[in-house]
XYZ file of C-alpha atoms in Angstrom:
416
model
C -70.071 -2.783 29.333
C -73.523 -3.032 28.047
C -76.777 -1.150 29.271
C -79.524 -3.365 30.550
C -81.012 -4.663 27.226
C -84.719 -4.448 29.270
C -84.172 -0.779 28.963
C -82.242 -0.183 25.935
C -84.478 -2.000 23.376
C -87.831 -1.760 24.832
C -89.210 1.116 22.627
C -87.901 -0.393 19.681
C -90.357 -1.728 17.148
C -89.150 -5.653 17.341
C -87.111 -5.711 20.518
C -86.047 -9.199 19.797
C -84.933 -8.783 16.266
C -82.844 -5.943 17.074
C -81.217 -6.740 20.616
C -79.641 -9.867 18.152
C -78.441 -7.546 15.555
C -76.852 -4.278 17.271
C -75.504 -3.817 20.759
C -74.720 -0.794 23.254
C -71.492 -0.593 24.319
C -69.248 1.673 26.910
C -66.690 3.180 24.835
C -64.605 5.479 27.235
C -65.136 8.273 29.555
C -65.117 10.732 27.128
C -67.625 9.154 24.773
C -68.989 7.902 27.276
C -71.455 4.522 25.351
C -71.942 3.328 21.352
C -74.219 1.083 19.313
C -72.101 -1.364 17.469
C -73.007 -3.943 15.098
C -73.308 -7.475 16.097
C -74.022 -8.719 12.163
C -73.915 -7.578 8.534
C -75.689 -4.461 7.503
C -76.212 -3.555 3.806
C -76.277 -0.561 2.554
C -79.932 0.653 2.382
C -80.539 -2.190 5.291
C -83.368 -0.985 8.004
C -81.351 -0.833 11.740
C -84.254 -0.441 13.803
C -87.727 1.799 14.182
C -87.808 3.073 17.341
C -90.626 4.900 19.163
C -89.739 7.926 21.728
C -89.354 7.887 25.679
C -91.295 11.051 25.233
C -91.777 14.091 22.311
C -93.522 17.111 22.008
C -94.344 19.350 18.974
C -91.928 23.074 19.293
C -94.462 25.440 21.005
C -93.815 28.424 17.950
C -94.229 25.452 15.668
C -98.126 24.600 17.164
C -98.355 28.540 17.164
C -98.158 28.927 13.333
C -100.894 26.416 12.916
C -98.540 23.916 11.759
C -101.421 20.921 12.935
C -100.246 17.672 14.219
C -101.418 14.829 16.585
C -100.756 16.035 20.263
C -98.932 12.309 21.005
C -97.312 11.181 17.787
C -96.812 14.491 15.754
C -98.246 13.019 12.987
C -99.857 16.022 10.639
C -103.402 16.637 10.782
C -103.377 18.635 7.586
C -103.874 16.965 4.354
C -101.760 16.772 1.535
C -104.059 19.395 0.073
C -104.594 21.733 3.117
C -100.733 21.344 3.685
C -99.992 22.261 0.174
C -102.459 25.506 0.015
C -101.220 26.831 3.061
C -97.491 26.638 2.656
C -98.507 28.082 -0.632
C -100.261 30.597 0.004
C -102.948 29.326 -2.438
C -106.138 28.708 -1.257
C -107.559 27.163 -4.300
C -104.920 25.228 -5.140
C -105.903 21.027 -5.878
C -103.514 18.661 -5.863
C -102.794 16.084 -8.635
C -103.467 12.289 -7.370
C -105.326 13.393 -3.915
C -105.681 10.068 -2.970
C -102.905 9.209 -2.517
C -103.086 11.277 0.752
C -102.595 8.766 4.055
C -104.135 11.404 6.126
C -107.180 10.217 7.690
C -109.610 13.201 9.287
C -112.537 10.910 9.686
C -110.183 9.614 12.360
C -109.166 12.699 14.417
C -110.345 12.834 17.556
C -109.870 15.454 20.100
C -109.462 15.557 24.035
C -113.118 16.193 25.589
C -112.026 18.860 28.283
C -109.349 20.688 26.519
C -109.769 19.747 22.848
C -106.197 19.063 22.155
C -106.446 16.802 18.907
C -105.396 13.542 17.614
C -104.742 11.501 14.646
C -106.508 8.690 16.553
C -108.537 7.191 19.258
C -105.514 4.958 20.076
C -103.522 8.351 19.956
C -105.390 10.266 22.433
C -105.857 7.186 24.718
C -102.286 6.625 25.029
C -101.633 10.900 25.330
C -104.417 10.273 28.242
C -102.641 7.237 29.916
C -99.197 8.181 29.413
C -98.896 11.901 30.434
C -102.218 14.048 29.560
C -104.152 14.130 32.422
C -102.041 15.824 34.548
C -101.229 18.376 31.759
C -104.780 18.407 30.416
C -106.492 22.283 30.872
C -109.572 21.420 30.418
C -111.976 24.956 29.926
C -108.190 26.952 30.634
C -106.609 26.115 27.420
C -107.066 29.617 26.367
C -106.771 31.180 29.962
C -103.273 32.880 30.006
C -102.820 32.849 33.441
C -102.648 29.418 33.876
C -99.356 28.233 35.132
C -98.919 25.972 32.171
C -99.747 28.863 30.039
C -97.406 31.221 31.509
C -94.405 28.483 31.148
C -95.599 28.440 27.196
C -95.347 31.954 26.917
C -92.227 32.275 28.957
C -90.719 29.894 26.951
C -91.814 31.400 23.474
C -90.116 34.435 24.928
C -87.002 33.290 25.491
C -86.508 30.883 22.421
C -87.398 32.066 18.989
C -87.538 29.947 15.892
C -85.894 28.025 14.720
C -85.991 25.869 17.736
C -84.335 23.571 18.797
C -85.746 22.008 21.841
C -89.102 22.848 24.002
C -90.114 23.020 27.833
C -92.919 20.734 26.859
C -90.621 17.985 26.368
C -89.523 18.482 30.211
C -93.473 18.660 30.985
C -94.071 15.755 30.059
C -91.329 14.244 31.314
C -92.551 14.928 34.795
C -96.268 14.092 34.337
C -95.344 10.380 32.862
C -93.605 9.929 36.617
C -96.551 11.660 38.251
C -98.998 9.410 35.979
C -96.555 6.263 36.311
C -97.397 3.262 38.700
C -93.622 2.281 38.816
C -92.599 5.814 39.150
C -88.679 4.480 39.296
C -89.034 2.712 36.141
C -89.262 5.816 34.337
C -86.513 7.849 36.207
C -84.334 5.050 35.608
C -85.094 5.256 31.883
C -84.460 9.004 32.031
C -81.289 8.839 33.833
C -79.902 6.287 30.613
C -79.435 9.863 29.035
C -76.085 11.016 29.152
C -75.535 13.597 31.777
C -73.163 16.832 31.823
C -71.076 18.543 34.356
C -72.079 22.067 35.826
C -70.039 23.973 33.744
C -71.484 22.214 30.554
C -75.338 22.271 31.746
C -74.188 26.030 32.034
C -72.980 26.432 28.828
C -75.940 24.593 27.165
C -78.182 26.989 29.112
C -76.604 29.843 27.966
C -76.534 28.420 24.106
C -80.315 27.554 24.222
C -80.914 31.109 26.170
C -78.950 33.792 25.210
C -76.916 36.023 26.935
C -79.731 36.460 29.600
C -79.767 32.837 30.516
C -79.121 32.897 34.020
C -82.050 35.272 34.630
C -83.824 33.626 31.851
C -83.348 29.863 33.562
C -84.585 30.816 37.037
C -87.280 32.536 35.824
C -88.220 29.280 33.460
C -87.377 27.045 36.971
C -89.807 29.133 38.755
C -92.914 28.872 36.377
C -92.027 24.995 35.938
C -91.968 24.674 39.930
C -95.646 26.608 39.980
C -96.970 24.260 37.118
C -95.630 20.491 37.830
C -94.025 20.769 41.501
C -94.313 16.950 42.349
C -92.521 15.882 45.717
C -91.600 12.293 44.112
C -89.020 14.458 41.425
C -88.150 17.129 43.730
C -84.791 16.801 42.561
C -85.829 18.172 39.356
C -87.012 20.713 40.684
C -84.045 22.256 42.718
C -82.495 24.945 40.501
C -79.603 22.733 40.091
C -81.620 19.568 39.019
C -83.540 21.957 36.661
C -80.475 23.110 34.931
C -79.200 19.609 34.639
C -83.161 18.068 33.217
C -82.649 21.507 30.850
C -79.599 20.176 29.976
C -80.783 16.968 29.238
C -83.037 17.548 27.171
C -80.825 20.173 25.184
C -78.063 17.239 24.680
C -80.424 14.678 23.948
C -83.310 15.810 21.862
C -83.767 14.464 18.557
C -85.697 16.408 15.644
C -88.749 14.996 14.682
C -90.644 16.331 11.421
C -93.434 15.571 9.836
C -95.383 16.603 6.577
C -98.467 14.648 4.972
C -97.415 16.785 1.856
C -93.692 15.065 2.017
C -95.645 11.467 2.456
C -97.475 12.403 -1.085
C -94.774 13.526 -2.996
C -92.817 9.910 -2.388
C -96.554 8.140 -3.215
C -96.191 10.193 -6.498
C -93.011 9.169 -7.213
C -93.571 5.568 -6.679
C -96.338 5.929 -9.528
C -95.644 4.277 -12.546
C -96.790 7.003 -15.785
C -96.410 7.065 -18.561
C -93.413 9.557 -19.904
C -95.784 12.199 -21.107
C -98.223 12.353 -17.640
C -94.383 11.867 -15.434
C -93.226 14.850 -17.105
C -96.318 16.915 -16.597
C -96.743 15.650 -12.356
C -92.847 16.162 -12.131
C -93.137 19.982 -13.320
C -96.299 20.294 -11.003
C -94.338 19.538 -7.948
C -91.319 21.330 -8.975
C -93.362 24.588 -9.270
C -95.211 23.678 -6.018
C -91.774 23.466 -4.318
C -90.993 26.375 -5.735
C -94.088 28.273 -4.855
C -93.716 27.210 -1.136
C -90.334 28.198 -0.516
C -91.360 31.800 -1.728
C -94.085 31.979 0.494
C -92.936 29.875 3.485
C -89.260 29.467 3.094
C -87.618 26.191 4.448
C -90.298 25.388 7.164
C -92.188 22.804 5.450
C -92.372 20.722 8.534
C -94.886 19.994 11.608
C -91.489 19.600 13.941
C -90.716 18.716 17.856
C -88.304 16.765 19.031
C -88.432 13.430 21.829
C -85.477 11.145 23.579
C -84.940 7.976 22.096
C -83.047 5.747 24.495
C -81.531 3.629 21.320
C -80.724 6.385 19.143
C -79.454 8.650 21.938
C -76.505 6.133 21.944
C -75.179 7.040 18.511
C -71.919 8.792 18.443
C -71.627 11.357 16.024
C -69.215 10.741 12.831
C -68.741 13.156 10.151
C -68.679 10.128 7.783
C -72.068 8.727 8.678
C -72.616 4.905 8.298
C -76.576 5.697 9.368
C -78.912 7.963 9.486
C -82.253 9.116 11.249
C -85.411 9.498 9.342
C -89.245 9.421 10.072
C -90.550 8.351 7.032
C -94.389 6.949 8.770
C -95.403 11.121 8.924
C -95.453 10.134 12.595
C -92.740 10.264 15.622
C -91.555 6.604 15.001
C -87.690 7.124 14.286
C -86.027 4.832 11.604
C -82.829 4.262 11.388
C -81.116 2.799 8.193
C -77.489 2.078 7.015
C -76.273 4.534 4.511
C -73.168 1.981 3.894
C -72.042 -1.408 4.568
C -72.099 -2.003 8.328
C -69.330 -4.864 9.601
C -70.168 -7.067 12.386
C -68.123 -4.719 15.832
C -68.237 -1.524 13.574
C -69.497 1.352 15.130
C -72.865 2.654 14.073
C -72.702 6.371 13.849
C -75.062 9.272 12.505
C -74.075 12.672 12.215
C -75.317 15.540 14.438
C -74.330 18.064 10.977
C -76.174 18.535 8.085
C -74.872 17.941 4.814
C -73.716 21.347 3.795
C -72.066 21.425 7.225
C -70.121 17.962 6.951
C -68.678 19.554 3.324
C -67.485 22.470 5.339
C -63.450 22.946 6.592
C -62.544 20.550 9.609
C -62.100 23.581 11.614
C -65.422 24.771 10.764
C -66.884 21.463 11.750
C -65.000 21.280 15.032
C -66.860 24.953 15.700
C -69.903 23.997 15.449
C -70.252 20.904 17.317
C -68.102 22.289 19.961
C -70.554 25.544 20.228
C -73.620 23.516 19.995
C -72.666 19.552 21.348
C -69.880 20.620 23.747
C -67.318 18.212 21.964
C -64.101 17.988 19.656
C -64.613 14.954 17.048
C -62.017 12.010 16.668
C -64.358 10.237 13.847
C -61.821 9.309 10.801
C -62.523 11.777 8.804
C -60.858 14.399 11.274
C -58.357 12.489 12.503
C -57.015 11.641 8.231
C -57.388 15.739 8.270
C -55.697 16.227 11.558
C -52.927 13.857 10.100
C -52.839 15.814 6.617
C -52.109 19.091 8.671
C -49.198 17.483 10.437
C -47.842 15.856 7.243
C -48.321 19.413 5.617
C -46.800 21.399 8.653
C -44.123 18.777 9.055
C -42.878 19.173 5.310
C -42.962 22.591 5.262
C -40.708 22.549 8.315
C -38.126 20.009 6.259
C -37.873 22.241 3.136
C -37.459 25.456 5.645
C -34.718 23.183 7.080
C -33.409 22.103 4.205
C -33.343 25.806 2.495
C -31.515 27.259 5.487
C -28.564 24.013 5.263
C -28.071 24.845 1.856
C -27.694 28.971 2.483
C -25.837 27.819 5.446
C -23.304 25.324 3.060
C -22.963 28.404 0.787
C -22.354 31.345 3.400
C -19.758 28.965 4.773
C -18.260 28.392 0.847
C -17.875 31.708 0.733
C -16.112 32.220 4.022
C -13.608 29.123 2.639
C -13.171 31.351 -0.453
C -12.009 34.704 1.265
């Protein structure tokens, strides 16, 4: 059973191209839908580029000046700036500058609140799309704001890293208010796989603390002050809030970004001779180095959005794809990382690396604590079946030890 193809390949970058070359497909009630391959995919092979439903940049992210475009999340920064404050080094130049794709000439920020953006086309489609009814105009700094105080709440509750943001649920709710076809957009929303009450709980109380059910009503109560809108006033029930926090807790996909990321691949595409490689290889080594004892491993300008494509990945410890966002922007890319047969399923993995080298039992703990599943992908299942063969033969030679003191015990008897 497929989803409407309208829906499901609308935000992708060629529709067309990609509705003929991968398909969404129910599964079963416990995984609920998958993408599966209608053709060929090589190894290396671009799947699709997909743009987000909706995204928003982490709120403790934006507070540690990590600067990037209020719509896309592209970064701001250049290579340069990026570089010197990640560093620490405020004088520090950059070898090759130009080959920096940040453009500041283009920035442009909101006139009333003075939000900014990597482009006019940017901030028109913030404007059209969601920002006016978020837009603070002269209150951006004025903390008692309602929006504010749902920020703040928010920051309160949920320290880095994060892993998802109220903003992402804002915005949600002014792209209905701002929508013509307001139940064009809920029906896109409601493509996003849903959760039963005790799960939306549990996801609460993962993305919360132990405080979560206080925690959650107050959140509900600042959301209702700031975005009440009688056309979602589902959402807005504390049950439909739990189940929208829930949403976006299952669903949300990492975005980062980093103009400083986007300059060390330019630099490596440069062809140098060995002598000037070897010198702009040891610069960026040291660089590296130099950041992650100032900064650590937050290199990134990161948020997180829906996509209604990707969202329909299952997860497989023994990837066959994976999610990138090489443009420095929000636009997700997703490329083979094997051969791809036409009705295999297309899977990424919801573990990082280190984690998918880890123990099967370890894996099964953490996607069960933070995905609220147990995984079946082949990799567990060969495990699960090396366990039984393991259990199962230790269970033979026990039987087979106690036959043969049982045949001697009884030789013995025969001999007295």
């Amino acid at each position: 059973m497929a989803a409407p193809v309208d829906d499901m390949f609308s935000f992708c970058v060629d529709p067309g191209k990609v509705s003929s070359s991968v398909e969404v497909r129910f599964i079963d009630n416990i995984k609920g839908k998958g993408l599966f391959a209608k053709r060929s995919i090589k190894k290396g092979d671009s799947i699709f580029i997909e743009r987000p439903l909706v995204s928003a940049q982490f709120l403790w992210n934006a507070l540690y000046k990590y600067k990037a475009c209020e719509y896309c999340l592209r970064a701001l920064e250049t290579a340069e700036e990026n570089a010197r404050r990640l560093s620490g080094n405020p004088g520090l130049s950059l070898l090759h500058p130009e080959l920096c794709r940040v453009r500041p000439e283009l920035h442009q920020a909101c006139p009333q609140c003075q939000v900014m953006y990597c482009s006019s086309e940017c901030r028109q489609a913030a404007a059209d799309q969601y920002h006016r009814a978020l837009c603070l105009g002269p209150s951006q700094e004025d903390l008692d704001h309602p929006i504010n105080k749902l920020k703040d709440a928010w920051r309160s509750m949920h320290y880095p890293p994060e892993t998802s943001s109220i903003m992402l649920m804002a915005r949600m709710v002014a792209m209905v208010k701002q929508a013509k076809d307001k139940a064009h957009w809920q029906k896109l929303f409601s493509h996003f796989c849903s959760r039963t009450a005790n799960e939306e709980e549990e996801i609460a109380h993962k993305l919360l603390g132990e405080q979560f059910r206080g925690q959650l009503a107050l959140l509900h109560s600042f959301f209702t002050a700031a975005l009440y809108d009688d056309h979602l006033s589902r959402w807005f029930v504390p049950e439909g809030f739990r189940s929208l926090f829930a949403l976006v807790g299952t669903n949300g996909q990492g975005i980062g970004t980093s103009s400083l990321s986007q300059w060390v691949h330019a630099c490596d595409a440069l062809e140098l001779p060995a002598q000037q490689r070897e010198h702009l290889d040891s610069f960026i080594d040291q660089l590296y180095k130099d950041i992650e004892k100032e900064t650590g491993d937050f290199l990134n300008c990161e948020g997180s959005g829906l996509f209604l494509l990707q969202s329909s990945c299952n997860h497989s410890c023994i990837p066959n794809a994976e999610a990138s966002f090489p443009d420095n922007n929000f636009l997700l890319h997703l490329g083979a990382l094997s051969d791809i047969n036409p009705g295999e399923e297309i899977c990424i993995s919801y573990l990082d690396c280190c984690q998918r080298d880890r123990s099967r039992h370890s894996r099964h703990k953490i996607l069960r604590e933070n995905y609220l599943f147990v995984c079946s992908c082949p990799k567990c299942i060969s495990q699960m079946d090396e366990l039984d063969v393991t259990s199962e033969e230790e269970e033979e030679d026990g039987e087979a030890e106690g036959e043969t003191e049982g045949d001697e015990m009884e030789d013995e008897m025969t001999d007295v």
